[in-house]
mmCIF file of C-alpha atoms and ligand atoms in Angstrom:
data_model
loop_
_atom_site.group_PDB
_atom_site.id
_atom_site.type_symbol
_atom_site.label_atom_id
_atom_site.label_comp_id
_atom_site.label_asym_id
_atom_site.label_seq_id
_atom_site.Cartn_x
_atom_site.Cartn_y
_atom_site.Cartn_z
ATOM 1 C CA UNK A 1 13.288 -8.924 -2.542
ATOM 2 C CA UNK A 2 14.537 -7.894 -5.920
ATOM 3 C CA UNK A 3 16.961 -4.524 -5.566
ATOM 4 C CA UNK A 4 16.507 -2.116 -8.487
ATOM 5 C CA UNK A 5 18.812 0.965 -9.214
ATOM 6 C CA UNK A 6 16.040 3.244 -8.071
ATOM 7 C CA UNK A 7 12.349 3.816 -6.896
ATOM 8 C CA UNK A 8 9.793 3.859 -9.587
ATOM 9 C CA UNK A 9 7.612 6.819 -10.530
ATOM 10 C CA UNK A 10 4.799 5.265 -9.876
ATOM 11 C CA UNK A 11 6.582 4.488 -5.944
ATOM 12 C CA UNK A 12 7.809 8.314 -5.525
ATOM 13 C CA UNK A 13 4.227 9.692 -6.592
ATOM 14 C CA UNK A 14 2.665 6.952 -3.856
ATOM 15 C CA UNK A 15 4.880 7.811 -1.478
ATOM 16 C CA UNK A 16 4.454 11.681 -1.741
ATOM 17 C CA UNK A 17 0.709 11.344 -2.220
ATOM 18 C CA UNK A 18 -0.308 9.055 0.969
ATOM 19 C CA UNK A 19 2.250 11.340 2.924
ATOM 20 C CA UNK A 20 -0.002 14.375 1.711
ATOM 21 C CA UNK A 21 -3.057 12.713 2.789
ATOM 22 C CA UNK A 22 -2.267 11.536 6.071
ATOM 23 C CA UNK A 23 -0.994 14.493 6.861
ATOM 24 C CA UNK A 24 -4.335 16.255 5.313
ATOM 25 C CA UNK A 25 -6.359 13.174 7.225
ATOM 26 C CA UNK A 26 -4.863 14.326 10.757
ATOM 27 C CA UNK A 27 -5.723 18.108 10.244
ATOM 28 C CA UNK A 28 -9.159 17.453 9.290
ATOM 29 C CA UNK A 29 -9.386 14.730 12.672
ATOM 30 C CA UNK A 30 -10.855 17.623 14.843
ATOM 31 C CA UNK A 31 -13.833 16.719 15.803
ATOM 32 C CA UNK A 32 -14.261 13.220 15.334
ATOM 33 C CA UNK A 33 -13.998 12.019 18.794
ATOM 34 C CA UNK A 34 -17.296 13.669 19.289
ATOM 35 C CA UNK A 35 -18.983 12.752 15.936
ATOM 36 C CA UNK A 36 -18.117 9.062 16.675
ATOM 37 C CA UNK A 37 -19.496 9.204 20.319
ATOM 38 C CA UNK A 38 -22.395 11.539 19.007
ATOM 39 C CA UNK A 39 -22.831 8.096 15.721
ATOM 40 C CA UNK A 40 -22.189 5.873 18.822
ATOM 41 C CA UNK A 41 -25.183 7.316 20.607
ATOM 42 C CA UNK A 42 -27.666 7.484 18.021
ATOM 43 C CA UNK A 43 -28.034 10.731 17.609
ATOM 44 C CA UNK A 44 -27.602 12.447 14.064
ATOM 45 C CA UNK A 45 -24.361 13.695 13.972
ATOM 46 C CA UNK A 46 -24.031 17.416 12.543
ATOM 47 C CA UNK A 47 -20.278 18.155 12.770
ATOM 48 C CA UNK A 48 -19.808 20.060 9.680
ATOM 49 C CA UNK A 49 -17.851 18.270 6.602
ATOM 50 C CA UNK A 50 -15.118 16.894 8.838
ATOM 51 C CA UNK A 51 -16.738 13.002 9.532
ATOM 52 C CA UNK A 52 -17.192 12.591 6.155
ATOM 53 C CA UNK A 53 -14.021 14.222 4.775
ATOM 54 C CA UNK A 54 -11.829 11.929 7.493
ATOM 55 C CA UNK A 55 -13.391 9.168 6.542
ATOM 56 C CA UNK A 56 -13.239 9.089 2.254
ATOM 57 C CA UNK A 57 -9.971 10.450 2.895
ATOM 58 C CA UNK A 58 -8.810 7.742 5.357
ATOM 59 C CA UNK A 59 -10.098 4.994 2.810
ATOM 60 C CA UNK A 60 -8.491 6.469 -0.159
ATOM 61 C CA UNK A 61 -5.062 6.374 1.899
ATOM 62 C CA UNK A 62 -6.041 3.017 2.902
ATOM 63 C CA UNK A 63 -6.402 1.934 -0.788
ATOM 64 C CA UNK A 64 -3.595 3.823 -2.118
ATOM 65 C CA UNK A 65 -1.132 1.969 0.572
ATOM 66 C CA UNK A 66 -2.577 -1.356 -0.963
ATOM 67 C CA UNK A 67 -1.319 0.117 -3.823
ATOM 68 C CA UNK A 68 1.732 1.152 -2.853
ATOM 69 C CA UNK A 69 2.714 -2.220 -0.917
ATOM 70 C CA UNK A 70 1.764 -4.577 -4.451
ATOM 71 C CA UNK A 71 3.865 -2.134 -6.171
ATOM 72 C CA UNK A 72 6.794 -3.116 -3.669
ATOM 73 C CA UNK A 73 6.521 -6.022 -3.755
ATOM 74 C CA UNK A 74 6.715 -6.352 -7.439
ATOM 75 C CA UNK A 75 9.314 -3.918 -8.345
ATOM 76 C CA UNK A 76 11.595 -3.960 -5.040
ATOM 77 C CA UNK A 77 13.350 -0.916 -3.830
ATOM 78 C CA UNK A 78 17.319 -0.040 -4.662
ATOM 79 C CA UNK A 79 19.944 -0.963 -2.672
ATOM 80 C CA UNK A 80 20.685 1.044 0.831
ATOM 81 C CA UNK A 81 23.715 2.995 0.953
ATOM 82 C CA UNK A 82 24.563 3.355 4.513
ATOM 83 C CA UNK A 83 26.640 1.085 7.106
ATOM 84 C CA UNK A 84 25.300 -2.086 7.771
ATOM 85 C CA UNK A 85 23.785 -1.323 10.807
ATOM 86 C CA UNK A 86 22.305 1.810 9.321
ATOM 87 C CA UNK A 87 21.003 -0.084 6.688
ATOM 88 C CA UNK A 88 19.014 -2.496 9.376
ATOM 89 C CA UNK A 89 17.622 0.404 11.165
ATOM 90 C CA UNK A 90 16.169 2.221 7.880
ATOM 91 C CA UNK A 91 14.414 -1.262 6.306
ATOM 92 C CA UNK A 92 12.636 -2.200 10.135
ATOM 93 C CA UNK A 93 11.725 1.594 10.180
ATOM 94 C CA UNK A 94 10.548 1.549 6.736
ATOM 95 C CA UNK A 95 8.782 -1.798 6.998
ATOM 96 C CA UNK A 96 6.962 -0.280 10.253
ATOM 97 C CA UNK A 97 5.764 2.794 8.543
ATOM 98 C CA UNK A 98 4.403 0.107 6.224
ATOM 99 C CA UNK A 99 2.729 -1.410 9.051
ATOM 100 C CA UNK A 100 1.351 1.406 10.539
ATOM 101 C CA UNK A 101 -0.010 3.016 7.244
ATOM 102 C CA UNK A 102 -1.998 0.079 7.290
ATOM 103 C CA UNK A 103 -3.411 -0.597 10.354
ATOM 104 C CA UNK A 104 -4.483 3.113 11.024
ATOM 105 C CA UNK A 105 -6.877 3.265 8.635
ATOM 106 C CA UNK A 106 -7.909 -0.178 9.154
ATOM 107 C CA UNK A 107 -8.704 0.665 12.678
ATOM 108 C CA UNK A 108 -10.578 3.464 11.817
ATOM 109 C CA UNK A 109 -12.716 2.011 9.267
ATOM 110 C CA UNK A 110 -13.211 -1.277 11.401
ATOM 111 C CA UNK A 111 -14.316 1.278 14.311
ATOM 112 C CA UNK A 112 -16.746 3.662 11.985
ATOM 113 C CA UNK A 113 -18.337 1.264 9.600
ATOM 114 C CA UNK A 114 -18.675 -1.341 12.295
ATOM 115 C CA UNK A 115 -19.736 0.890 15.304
ATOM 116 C CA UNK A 116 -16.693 -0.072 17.505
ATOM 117 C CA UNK A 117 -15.122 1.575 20.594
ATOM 118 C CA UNK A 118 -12.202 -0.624 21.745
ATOM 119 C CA UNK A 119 -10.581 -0.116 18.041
ATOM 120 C CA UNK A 120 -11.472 3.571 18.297
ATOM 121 C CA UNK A 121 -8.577 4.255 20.681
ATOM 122 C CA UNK A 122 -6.225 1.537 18.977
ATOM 123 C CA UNK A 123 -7.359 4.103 15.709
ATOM 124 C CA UNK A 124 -5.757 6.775 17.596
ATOM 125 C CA UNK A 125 -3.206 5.680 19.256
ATOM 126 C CA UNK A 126 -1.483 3.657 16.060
ATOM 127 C CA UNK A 127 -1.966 7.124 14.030
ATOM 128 C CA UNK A 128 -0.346 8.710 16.743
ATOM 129 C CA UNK A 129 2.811 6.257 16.460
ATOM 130 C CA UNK A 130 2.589 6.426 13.237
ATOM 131 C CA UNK A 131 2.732 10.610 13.014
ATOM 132 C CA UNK A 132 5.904 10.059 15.519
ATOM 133 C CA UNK A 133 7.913 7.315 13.587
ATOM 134 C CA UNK A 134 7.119 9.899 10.186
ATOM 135 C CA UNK A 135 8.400 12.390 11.761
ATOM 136 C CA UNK A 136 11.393 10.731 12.698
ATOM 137 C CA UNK A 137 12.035 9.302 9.071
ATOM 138 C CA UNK A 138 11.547 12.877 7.568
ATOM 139 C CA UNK A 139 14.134 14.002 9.638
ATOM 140 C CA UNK A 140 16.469 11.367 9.338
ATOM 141 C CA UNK A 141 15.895 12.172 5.658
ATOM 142 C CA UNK A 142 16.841 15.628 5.787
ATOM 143 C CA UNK A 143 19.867 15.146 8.374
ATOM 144 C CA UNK A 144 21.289 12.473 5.314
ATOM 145 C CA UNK A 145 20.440 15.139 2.445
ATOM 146 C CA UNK A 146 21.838 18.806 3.847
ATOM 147 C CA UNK A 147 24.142 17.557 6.517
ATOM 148 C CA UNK A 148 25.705 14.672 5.444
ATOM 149 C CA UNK A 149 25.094 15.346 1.693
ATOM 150 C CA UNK A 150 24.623 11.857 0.665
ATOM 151 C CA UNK A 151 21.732 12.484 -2.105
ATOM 152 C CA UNK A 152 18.913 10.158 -0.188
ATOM 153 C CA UNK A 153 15.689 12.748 -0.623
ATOM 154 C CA UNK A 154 17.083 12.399 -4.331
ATOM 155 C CA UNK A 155 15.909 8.702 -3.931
ATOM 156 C CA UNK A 156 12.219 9.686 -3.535
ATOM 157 C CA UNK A 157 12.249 12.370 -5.915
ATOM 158 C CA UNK A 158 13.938 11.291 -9.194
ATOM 159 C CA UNK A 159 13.317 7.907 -10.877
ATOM 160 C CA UNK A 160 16.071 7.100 -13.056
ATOM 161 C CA UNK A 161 14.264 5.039 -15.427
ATOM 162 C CA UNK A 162 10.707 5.486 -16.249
ATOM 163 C CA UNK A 163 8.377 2.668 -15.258
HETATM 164 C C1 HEM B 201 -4.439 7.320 7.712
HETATM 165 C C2 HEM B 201 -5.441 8.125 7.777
HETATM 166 C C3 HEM B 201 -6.030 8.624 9.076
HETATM 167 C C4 HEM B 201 -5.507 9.516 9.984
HETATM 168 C C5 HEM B 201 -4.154 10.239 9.915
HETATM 169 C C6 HEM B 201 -6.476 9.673 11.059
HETATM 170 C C7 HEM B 201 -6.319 10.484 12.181
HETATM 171 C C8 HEM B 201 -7.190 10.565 13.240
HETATM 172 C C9 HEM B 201 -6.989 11.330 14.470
HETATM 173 C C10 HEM B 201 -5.753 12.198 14.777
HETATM 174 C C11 HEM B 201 -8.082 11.146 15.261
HETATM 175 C C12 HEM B 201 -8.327 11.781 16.672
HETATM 176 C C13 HEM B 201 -9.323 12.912 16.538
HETATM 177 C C14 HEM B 201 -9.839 13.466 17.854
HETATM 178 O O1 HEM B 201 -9.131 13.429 18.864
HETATM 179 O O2 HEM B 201 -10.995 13.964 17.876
HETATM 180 C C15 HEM B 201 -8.980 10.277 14.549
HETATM 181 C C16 HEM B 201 -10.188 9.847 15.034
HETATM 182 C C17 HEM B 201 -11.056 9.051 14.357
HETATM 183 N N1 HEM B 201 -10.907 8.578 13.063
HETATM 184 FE FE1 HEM B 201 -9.266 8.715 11.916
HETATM 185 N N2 HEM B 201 -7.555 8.872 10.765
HETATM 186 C C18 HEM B 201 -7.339 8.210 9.560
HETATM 187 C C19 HEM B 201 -8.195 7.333 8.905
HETATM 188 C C20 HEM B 201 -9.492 7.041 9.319
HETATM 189 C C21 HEM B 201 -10.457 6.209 8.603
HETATM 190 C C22 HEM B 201 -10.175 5.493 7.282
HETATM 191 C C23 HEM B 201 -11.580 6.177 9.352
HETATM 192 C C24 HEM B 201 -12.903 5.496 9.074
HETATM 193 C C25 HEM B 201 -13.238 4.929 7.913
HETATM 194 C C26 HEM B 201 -11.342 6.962 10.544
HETATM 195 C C27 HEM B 201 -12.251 7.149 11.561
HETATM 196 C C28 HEM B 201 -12.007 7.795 12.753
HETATM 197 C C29 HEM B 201 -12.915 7.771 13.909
HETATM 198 C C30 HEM B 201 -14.236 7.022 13.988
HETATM 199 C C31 HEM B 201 -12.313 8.550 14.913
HETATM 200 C C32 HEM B 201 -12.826 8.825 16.329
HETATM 201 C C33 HEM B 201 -12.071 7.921 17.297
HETATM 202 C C34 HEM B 201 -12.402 8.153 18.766
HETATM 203 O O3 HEM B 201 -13.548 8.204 19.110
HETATM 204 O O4 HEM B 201 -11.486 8.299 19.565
HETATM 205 N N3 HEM B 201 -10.074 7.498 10.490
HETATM 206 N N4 HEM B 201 -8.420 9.935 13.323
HETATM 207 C C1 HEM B 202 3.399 10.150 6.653
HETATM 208 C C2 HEM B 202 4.549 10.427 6.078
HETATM 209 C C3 HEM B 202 5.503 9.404 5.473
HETATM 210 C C4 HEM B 202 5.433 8.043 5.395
HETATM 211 C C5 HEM B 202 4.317 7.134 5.904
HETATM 212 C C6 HEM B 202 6.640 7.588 4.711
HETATM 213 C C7 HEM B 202 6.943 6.256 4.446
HETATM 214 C C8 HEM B 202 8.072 5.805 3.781
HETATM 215 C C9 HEM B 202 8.394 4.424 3.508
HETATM 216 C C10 HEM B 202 7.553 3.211 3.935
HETATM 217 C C11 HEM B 202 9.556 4.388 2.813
HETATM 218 C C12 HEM B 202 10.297 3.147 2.313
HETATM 219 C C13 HEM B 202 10.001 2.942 0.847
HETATM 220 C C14 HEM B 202 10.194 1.507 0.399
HETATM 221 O O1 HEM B 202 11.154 0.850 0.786
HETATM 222 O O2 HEM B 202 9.318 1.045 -0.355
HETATM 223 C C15 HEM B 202 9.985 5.759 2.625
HETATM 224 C C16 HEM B 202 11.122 6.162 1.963
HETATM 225 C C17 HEM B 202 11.600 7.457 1.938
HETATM 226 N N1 HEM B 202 11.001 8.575 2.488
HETATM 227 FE FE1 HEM B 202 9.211 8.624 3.437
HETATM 228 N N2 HEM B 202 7.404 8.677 4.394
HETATM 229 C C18 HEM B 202 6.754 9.804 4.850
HETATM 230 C C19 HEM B 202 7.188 11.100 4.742
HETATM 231 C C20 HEM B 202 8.428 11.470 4.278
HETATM 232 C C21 HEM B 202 8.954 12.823 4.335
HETATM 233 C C22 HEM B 202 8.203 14.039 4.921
HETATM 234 C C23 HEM B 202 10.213 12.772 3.772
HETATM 235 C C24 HEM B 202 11.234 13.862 3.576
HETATM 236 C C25 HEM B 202 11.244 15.030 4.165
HETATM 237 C C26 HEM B 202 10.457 11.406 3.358
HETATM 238 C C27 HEM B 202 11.580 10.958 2.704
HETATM 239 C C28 HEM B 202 11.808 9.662 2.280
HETATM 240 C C29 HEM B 202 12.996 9.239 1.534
HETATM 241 C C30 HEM B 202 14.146 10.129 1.082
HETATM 242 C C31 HEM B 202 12.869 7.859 1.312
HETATM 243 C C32 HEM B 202 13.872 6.937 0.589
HETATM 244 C C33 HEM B 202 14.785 6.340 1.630
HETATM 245 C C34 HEM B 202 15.808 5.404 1.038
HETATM 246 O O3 HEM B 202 15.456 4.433 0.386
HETATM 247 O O4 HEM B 202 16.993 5.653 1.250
HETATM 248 N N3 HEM B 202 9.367 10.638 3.692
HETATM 249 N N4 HEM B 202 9.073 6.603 3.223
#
């Protein structure tokens, strides 16, 4: 994979965009436990806006991470900066945030548009993993930028050429 000396714009705007949404996406879950089971049931579901909103949000993040992992692919990512070790923690946890992007929408989508259960609780379950590892990346983020002042939010927030 080709290293680059920094993230592209169009990388840092997909990255901060499908964080905003899946954040957004797991606010606006309430609810659609019951409007599945309600779908799942037959009955007409009347839940307010959130089934639809959670799901044309959900795809969009799904699409956008398509997006986002072409883009990748293509342009490559710039070289880590930590210790070796460091450096082989930070790519598996990135490449599993990839992963999980990914299959939580897929699971959802699989389990809405083709009437599912078992893959309704997978849905969950992987978003819930997936909300964890985030966390843990953000933080690791922040710990690298204020404590040990080592410039990595700069990495996902200034592109140094434009693409
Ligand atoms: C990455 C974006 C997504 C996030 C963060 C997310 C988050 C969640 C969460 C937290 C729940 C549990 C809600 C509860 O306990 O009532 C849930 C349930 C559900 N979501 Fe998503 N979701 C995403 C994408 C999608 C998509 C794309 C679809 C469908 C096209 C979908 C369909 C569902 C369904 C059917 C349930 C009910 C599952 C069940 O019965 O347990 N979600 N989602
Ligand atoms: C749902 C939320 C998030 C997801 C799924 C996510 C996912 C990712 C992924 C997959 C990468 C690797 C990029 C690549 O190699 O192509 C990355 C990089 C990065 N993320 Fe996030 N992220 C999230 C939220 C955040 C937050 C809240 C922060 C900061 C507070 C953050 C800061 C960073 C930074 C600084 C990098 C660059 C790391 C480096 O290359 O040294 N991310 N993120």
């Amino acid at each position: 994979m080709q290293s680059t000396q920094s993230y592209s714009r169009t990388q840092i705007g997909l990255h901060w965009a499908i964080a905003g949404l899946i954040l957004l996406n797991y606010v606006l879950s309430e609810g659609m436990e019951d409007a599945f089971d309600a779908t799942m049931e037959g009955k007409v579901v009347a839940f307010g806006i959130t089934p639809n909103l959670h799901v044309w949000v959900g795809v969009a993040v799904l699409v956008l991470v398509v997006v986002r992992f072409a883009v990748r692919l293509v342009q490559g990512a710039p070289a880590p900066m930590g210790t070796a070790f460091a450096d082989k923690v930070a790519t598996v946890g990135h490449w599993a945030l990839y992963a999980l992007m990914f299959a939580a929408p897929v699971l959802g989508a699989v389990s809405w548009f083709g009437g599912i259960d078992a893959t309704a609780e997978w849905h969950v379950l992987v978003v819930n993993m997936l909300m964890i590892l985030a966390l843990a990346h953000a933080v690791v983020a922040l710990v690298h930028q204020f404590l040990l002042k080592n410039g990595t939010m700069l990495r996902m927030m200034r592109a140094s050429a434009p693409k």
